[in-house]
Tab-separated table of N, CA and C in Angstrom:
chain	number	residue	atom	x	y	z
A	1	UNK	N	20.542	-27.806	-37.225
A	1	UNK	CA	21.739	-27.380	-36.533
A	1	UNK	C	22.936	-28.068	-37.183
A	2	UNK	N	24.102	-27.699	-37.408
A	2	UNK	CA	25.433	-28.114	-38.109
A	2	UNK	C	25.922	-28.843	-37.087
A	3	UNK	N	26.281	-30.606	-37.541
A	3	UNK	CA	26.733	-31.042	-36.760
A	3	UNK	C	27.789	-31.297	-36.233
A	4	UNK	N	28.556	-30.885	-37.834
A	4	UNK	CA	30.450	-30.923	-37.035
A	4	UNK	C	30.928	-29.899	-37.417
A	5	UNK	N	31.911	-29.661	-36.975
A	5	UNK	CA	32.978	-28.410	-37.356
A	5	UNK	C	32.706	-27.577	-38.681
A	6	UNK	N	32.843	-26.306	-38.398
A	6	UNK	CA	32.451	-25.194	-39.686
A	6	UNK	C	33.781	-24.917	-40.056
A	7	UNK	N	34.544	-25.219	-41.274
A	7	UNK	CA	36.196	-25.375	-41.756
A	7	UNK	C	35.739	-23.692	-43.102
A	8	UNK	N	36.342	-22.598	-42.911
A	8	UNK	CA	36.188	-21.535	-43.464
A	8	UNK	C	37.128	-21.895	-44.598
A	9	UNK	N	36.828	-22.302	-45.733
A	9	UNK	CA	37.844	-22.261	-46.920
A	9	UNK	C	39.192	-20.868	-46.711
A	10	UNK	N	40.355	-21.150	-46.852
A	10	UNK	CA	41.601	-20.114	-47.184
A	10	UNK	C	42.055	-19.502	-45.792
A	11	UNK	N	41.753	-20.094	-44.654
A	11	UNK	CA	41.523	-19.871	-43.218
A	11	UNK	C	41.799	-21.309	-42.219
A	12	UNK	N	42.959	-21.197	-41.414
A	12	UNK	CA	42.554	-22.030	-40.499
A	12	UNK	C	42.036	-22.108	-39.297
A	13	UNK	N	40.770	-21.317	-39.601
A	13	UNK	CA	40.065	-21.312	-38.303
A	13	UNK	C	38.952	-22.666	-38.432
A	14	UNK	N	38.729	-22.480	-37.453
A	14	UNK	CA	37.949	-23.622	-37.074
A	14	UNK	C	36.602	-23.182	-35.947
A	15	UNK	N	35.332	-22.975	-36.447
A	15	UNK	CA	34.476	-22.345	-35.498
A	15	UNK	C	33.449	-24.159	-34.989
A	16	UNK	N	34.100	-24.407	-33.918
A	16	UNK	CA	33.443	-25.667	-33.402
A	16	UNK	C	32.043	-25.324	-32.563
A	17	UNK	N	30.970	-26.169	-33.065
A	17	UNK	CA	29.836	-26.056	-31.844
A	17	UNK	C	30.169	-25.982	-30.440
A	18	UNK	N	29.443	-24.957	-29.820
A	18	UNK	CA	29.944	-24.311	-28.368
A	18	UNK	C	30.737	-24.124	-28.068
A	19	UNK	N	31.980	-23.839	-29.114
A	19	UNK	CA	32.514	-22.297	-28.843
A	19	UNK	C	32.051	-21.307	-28.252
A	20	UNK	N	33.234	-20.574	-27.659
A	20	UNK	CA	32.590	-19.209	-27.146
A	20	UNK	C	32.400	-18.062	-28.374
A	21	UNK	N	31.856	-17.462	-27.620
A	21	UNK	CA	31.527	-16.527	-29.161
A	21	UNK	C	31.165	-15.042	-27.992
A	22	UNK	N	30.585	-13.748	-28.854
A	22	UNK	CA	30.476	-12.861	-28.131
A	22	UNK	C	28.933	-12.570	-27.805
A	23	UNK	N	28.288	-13.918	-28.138
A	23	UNK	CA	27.124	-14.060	-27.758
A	23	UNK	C	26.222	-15.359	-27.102
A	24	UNK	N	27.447	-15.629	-26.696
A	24	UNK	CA	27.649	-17.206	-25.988
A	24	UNK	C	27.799	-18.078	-26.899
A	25	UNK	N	27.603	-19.446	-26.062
A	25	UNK	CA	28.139	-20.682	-26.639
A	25	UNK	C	27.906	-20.783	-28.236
A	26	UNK	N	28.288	-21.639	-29.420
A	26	UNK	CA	28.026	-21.464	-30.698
A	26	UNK	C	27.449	-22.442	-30.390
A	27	UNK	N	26.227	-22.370	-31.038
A	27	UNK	CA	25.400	-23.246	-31.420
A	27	UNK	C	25.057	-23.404	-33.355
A	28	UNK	N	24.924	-22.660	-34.272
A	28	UNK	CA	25.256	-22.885	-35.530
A	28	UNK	C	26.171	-22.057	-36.571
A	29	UNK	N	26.825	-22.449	-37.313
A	29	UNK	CA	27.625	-21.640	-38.123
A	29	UNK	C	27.752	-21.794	-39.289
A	30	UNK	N	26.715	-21.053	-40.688
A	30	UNK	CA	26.313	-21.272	-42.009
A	30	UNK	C	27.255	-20.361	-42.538
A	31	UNK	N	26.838	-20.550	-44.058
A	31	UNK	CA	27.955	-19.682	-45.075
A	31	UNK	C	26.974	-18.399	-45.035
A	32	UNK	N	27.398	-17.232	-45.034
A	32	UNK	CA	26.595	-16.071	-45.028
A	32	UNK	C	26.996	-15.673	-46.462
A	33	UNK	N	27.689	-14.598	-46.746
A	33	UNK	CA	28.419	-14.351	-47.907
A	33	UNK	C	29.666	-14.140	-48.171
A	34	UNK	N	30.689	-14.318	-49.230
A	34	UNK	CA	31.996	-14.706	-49.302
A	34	UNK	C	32.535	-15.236	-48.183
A	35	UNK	N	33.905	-14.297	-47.509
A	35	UNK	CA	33.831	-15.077	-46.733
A	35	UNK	C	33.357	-15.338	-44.820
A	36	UNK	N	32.312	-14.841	-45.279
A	36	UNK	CA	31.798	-14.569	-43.770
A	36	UNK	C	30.732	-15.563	-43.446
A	37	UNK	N	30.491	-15.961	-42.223
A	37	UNK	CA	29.974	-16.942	-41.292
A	37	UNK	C	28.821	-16.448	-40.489
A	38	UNK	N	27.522	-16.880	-40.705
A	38	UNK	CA	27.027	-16.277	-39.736
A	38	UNK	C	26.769	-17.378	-38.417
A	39	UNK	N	26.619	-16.735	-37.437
A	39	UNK	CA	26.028	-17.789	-36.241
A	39	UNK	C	25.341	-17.607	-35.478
A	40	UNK	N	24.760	-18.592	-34.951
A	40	UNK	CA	23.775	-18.306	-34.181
A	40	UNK	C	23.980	-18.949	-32.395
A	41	UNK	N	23.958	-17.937	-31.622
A	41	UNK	CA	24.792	-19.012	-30.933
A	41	UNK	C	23.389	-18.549	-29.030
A	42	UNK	N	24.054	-19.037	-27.974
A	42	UNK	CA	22.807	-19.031	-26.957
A	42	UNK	C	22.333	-17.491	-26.553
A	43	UNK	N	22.765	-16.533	-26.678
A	43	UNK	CA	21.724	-15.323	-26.794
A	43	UNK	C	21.853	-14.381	-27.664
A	44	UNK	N	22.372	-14.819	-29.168
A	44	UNK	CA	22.329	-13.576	-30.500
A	44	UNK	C	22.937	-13.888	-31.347
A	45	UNK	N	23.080	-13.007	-32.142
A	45	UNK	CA	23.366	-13.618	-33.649
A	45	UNK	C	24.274	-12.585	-34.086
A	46	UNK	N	25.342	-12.820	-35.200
A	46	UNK	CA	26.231	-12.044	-35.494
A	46	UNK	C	26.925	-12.878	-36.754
A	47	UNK	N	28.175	-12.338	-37.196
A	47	UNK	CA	29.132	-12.877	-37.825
A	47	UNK	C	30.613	-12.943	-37.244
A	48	UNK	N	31.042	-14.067	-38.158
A	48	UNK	CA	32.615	-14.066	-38.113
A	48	UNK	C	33.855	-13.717	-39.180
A	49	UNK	N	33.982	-12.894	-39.296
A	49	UNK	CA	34.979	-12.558	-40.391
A	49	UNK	C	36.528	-13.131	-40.266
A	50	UNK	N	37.310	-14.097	-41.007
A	50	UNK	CA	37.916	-15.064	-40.798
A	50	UNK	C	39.462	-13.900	-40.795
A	51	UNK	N	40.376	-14.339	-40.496
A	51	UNK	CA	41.605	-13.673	-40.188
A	51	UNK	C	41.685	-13.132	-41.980
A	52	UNK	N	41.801	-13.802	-42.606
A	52	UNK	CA	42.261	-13.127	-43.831
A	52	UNK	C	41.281	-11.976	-44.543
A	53	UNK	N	40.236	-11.768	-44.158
A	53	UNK	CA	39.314	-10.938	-44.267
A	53	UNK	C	38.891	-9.316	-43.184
A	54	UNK	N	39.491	-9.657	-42.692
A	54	UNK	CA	40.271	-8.869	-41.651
A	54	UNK	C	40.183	-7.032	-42.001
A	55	UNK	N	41.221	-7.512	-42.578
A	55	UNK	CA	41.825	-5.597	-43.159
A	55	UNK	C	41.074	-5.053	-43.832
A	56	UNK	N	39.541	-5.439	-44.386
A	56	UNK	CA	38.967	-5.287	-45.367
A	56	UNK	C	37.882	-3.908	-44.339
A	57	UNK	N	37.992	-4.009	-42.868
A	57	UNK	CA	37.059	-3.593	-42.362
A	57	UNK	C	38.340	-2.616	-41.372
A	58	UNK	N	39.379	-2.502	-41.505
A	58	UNK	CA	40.019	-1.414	-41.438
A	58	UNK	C	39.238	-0.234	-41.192
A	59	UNK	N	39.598	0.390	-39.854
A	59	UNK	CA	39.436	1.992	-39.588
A	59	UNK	C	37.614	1.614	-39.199
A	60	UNK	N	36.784	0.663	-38.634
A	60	UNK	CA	35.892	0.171	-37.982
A	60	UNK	C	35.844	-0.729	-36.966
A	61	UNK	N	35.311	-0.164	-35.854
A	61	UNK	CA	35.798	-1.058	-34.752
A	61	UNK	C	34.171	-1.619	-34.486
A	62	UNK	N	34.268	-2.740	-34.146
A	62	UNK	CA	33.261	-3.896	-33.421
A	62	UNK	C	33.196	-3.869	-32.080
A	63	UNK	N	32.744	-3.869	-31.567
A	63	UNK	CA	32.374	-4.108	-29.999
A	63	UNK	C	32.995	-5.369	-29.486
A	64	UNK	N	33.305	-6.011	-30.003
A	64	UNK	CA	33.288	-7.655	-29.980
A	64	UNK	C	34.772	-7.642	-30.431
A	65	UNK	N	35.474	-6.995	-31.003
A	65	UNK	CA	36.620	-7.613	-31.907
A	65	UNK	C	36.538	-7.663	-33.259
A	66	UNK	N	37.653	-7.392	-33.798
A	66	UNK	CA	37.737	-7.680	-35.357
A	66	UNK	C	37.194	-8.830	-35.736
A	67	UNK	N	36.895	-9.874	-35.544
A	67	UNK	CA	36.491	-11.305	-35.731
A	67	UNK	C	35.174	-11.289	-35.890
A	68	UNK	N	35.046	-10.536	-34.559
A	68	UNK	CA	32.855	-10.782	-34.706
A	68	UNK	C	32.660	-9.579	-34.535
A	69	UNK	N	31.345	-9.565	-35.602
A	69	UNK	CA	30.071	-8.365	-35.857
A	69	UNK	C	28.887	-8.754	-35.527
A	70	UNK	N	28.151	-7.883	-34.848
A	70	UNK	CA	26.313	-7.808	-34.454
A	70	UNK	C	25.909	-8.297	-36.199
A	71	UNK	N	24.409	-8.610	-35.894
A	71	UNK	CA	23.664	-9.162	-36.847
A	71	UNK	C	23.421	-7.995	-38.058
A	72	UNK	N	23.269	-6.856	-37.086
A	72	UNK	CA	22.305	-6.235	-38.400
A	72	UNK	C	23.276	-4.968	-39.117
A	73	UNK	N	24.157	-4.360	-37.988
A	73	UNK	CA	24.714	-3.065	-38.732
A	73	UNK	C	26.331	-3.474	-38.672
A	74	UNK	N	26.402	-4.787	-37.684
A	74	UNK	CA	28.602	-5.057	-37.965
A	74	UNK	C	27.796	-6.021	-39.374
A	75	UNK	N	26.915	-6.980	-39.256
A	75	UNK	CA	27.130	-7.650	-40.821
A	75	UNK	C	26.946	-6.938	-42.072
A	76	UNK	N	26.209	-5.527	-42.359
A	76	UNK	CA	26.261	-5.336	-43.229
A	76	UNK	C	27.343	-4.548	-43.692
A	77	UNK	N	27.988	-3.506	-42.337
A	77	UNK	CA	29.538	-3.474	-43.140
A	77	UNK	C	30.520	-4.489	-43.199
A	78	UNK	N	30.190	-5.545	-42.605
A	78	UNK	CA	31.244	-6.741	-43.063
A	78	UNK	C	30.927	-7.528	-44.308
A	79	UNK	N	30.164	-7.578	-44.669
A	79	UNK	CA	29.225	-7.686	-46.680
A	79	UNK	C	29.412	-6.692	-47.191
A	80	UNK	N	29.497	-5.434	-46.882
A	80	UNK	CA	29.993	-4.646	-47.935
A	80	UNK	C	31.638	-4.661	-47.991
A	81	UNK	N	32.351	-4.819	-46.971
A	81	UNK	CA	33.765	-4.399	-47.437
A	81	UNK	C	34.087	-5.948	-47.984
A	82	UNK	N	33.298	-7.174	-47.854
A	82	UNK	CA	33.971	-8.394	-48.314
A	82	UNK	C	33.213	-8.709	-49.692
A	83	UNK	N	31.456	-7.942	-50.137
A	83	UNK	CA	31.294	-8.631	-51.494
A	83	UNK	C	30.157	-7.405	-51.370
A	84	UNK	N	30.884	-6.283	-51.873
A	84	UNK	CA	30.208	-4.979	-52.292
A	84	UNK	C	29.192	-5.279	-53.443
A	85	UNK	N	29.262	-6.487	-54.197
A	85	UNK	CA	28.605	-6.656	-55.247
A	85	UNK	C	27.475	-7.561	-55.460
A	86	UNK	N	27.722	-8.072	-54.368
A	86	UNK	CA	26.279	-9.097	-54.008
A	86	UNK	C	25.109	-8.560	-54.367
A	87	UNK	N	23.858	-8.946	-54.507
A	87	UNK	CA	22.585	-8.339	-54.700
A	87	UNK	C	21.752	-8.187	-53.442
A	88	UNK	N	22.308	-8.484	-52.142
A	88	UNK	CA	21.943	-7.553	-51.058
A	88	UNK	C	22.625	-6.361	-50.546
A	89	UNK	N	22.838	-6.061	-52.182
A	89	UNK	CA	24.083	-4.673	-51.197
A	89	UNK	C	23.634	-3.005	-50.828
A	90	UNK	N	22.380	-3.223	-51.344
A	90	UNK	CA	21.186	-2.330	-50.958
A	90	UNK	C	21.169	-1.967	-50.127
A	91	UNK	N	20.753	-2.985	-49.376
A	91	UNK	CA	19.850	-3.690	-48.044
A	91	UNK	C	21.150	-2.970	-47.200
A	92	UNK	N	22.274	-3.675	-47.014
A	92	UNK	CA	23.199	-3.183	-46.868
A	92	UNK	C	23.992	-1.695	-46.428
A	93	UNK	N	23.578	-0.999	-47.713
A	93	UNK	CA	24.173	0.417	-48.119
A	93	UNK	C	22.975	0.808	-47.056
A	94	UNK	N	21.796	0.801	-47.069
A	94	UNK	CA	20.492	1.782	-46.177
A	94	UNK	C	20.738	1.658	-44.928
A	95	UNK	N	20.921	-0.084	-44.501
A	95	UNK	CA	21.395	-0.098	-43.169
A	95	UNK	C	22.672	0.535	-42.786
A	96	UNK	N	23.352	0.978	-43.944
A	96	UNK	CA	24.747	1.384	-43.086
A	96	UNK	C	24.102	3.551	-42.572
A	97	UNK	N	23.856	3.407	-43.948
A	97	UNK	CA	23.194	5.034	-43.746
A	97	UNK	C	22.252	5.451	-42.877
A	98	UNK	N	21.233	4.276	-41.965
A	98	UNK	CA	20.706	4.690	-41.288
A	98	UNK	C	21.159	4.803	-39.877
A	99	UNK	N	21.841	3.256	-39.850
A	99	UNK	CA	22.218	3.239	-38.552
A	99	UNK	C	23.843	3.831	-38.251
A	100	UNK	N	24.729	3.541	-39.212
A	100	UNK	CA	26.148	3.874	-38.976
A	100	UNK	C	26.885	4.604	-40.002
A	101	UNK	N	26.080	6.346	-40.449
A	101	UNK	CA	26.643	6.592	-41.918
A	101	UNK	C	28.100	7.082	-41.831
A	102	UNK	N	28.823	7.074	-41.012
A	102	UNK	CA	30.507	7.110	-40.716
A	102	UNK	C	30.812	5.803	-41.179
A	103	UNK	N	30.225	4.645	-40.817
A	103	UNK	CA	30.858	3.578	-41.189
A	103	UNK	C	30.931	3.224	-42.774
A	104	UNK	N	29.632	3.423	-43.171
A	104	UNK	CA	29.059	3.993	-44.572
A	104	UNK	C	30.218	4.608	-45.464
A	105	UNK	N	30.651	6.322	-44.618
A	105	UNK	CA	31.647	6.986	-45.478
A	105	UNK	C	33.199	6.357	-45.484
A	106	UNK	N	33.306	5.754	-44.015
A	106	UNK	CA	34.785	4.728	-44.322
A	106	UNK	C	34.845	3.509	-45.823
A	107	UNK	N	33.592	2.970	-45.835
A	107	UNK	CA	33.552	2.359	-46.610
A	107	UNK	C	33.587	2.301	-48.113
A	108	UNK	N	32.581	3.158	-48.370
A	108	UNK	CA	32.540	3.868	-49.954
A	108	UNK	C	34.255	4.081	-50.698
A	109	UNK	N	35.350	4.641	-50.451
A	109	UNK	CA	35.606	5.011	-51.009
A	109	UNK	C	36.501	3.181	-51.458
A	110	UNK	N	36.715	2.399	-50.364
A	110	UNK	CA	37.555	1.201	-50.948
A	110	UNK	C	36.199	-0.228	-50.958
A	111	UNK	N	35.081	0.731	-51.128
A	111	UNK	CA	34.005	-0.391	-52.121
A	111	UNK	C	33.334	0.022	-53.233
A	112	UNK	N	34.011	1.038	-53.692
A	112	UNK	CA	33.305	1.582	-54.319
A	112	UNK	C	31.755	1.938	-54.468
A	113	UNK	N	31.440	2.710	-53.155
A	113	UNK	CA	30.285	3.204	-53.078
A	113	UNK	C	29.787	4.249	-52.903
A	114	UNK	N	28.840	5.176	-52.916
A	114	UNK	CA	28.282	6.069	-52.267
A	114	UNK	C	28.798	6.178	-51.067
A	115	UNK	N	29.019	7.300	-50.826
A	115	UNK	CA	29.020	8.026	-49.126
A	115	UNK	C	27.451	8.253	-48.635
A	116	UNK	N	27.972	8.571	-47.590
A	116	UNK	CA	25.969	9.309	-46.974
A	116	UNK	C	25.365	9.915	-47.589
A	117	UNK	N	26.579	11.298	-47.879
A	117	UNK	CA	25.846	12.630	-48.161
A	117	UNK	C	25.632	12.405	-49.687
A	118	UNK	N	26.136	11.257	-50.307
A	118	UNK	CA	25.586	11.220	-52.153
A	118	UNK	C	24.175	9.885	-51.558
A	119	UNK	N	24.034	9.074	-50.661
A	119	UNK	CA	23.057	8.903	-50.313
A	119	UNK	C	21.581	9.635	-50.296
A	120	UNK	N	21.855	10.526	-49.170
A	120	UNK	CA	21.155	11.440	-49.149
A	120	UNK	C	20.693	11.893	-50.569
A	121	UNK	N	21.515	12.343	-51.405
A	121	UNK	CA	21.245	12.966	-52.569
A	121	UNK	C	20.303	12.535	-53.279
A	122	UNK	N	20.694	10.925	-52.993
A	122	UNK	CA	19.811	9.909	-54.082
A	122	UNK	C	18.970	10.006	-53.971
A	123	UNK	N	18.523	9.986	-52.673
A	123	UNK	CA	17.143	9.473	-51.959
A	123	UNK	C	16.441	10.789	-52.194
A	124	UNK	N	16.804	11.879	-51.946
A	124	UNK	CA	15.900	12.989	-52.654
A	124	UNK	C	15.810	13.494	-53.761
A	125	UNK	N	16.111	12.703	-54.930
A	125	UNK	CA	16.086	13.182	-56.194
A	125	UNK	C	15.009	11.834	-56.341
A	126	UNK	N	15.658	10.632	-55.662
A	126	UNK	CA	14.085	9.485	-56.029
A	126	UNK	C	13.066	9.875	-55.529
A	127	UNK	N	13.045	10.714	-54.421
A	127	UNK	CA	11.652	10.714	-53.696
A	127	UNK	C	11.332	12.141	-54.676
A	128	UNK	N	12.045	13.152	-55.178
A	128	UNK	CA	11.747	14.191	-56.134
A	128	UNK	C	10.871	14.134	-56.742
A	129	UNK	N	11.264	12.329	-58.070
A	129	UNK	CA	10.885	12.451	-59.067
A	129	UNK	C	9.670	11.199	-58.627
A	130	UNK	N	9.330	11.201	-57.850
A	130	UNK	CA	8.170	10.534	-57.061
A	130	UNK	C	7.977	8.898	-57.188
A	131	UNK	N	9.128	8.340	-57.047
A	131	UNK	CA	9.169	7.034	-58.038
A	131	UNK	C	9.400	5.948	-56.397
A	132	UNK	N	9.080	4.763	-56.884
A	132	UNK	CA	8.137	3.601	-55.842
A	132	UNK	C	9.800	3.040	-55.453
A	133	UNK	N	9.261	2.267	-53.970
A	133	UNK	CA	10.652	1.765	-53.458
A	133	UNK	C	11.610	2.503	-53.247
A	134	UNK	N	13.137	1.983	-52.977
A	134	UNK	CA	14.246	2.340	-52.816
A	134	UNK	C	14.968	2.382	-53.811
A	135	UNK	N	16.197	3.769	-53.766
A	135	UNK	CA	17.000	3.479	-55.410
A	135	UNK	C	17.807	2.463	-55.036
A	136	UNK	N	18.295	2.100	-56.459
A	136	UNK	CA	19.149	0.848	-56.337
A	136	UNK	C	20.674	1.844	-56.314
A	137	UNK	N	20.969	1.778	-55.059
A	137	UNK	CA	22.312	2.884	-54.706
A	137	UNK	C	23.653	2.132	-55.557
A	138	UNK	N	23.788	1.107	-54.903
A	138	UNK	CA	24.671	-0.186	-55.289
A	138	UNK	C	25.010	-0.094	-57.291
A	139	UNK	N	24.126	0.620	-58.001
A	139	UNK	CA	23.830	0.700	-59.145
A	139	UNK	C	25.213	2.084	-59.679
A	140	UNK	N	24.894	2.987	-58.372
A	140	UNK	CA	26.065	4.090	-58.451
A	140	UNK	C	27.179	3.737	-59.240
A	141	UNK	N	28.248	3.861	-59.568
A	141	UNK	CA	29.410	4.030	-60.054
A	141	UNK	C	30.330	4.849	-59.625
A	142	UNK	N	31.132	4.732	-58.400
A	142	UNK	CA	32.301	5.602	-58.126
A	142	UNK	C	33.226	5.649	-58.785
A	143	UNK	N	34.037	7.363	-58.755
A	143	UNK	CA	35.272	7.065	-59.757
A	143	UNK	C	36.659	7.670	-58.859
A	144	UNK	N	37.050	6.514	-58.450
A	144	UNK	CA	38.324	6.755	-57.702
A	144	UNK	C	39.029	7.532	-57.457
A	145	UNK	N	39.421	8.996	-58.536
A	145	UNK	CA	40.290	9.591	-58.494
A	145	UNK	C	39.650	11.262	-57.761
A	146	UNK	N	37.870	11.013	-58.015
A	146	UNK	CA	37.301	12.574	-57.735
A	146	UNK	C	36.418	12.210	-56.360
A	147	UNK	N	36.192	10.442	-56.311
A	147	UNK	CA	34.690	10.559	-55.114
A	147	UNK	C	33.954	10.720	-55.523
A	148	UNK	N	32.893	10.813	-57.156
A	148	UNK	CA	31.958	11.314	-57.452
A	148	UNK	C	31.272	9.928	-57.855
A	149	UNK	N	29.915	9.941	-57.815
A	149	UNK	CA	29.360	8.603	-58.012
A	149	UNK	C	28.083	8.926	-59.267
A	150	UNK	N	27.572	8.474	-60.276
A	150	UNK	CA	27.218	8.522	-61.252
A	150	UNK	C	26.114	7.567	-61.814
A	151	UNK	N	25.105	7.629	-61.838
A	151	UNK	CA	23.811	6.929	-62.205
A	151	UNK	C	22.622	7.332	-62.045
A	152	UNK	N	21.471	6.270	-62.729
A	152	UNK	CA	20.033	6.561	-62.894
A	152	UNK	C	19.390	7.010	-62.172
A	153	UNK	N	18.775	8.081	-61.762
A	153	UNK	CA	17.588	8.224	-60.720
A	153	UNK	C	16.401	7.356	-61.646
A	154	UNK	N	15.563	6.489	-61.258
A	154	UNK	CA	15.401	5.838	-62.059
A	154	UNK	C	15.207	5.464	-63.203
A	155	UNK	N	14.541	5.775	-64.267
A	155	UNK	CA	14.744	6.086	-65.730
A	155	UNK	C	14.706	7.720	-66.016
A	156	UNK	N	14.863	8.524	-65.868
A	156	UNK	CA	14.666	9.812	-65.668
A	156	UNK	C	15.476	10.534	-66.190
A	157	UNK	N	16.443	10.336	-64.860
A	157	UNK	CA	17.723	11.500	-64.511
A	157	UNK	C	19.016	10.585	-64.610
A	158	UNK	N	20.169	11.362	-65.385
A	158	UNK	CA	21.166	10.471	-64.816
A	158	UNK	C	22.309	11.768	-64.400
A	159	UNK	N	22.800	11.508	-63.336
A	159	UNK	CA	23.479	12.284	-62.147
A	159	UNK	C	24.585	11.996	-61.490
A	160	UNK	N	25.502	12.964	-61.593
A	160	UNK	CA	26.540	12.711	-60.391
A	160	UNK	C	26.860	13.769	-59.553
A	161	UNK	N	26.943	12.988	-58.670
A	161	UNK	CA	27.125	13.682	-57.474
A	161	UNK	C	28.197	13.454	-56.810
A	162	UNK	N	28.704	14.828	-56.194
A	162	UNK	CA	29.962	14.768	-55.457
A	162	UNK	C	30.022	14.790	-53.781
A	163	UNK	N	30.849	13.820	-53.874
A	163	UNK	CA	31.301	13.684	-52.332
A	163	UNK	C	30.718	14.154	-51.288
A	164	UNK	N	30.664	15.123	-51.354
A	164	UNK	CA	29.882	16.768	-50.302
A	164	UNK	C	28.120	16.233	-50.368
A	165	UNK	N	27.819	15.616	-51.624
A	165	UNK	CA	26.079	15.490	-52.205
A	165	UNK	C	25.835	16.597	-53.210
A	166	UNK	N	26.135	17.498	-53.714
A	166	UNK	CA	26.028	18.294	-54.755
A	166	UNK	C	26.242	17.221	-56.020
A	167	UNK	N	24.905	17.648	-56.703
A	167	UNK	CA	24.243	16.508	-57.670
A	167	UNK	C	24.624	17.434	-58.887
A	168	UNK	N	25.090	16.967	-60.213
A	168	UNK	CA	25.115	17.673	-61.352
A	168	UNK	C	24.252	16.579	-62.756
A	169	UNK	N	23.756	17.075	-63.475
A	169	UNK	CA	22.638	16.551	-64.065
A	169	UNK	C	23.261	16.499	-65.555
């Protein structure tokens, strides 16, 4: 358990043990990724996204407040709009598509990612060409000016697909 004060670098917040939180008292508060916090506090787990990190999650609302996100589907759009590039951004991108693919399509275009429906696409051109695991979506390449996203189905195919999911080869 962290025994003194969690000091968020570029932020003066200050998340002190037993604080309130939106899942009761704080009980721990680690570095999650950039700049987000996760905690664990007396009945759940979530994050804290520090004031300057804020706008990044624009046009998504939390249950809780801009500040705090649930564990599994507010943290992974709060990791994607703060470090789209991490190597859990997979993990990430599936959870957003399964559980929240609106939040998903808010996101893509200022993380440069896939939307749903080029999701979708992926996932049935990998499962097409009958190949093991999940694609590496995160691998995509968006291009700012059309929405179209561009890469490997895994060594195979290479594809882009537009906005809508219409795949061109």
């Amino acid at each position: 358990m962290t025994q003194t004060p969690f000091h968020q670098p570029h932020t003066h917040t200050e998340l002190v043990l037993g604080a309130v939180t939106p899942w009761g008292s704080l009980l721990e508060a680690d570095e999650f990724v950039g700049p987000l916090v996760a905690v664990t506090a007396r009945y759940g787990q979530g994050v804290f996204l520090p004031d300057h990190a804020r706008a990044r999650l624009d046009g998504l609302a939390s249950p809780h407040g801009q500040a705090w996100w649930g564990w599994s589907v507010g943290a992974a759009a709060a990791a994607l709009a703060c470090c789209a590039d991490e190597p859990l951004a997979n993990i990430w991108i599936n959870t957003l598509y399964a559980e929240r693919p609106d939040w998903l399509d808010t996101l893509a275009p200022r993380c440069g990612l896939p939307n749903a429906a080029q999701v979708q696409r992926i996932r049935v051109l990998h499962e097409r060409f009958n190949l093991d695991g999940l694609p590496t979506l995160r691998a995509f390449a968006r291009e700012d000016d059309t929405g179209m996203v561009h890469g490997w189905i895994g060594d195979r195919l290479f594809v882009g697909i537009e906005p809508d999911g219409r795949a061109h080869s």
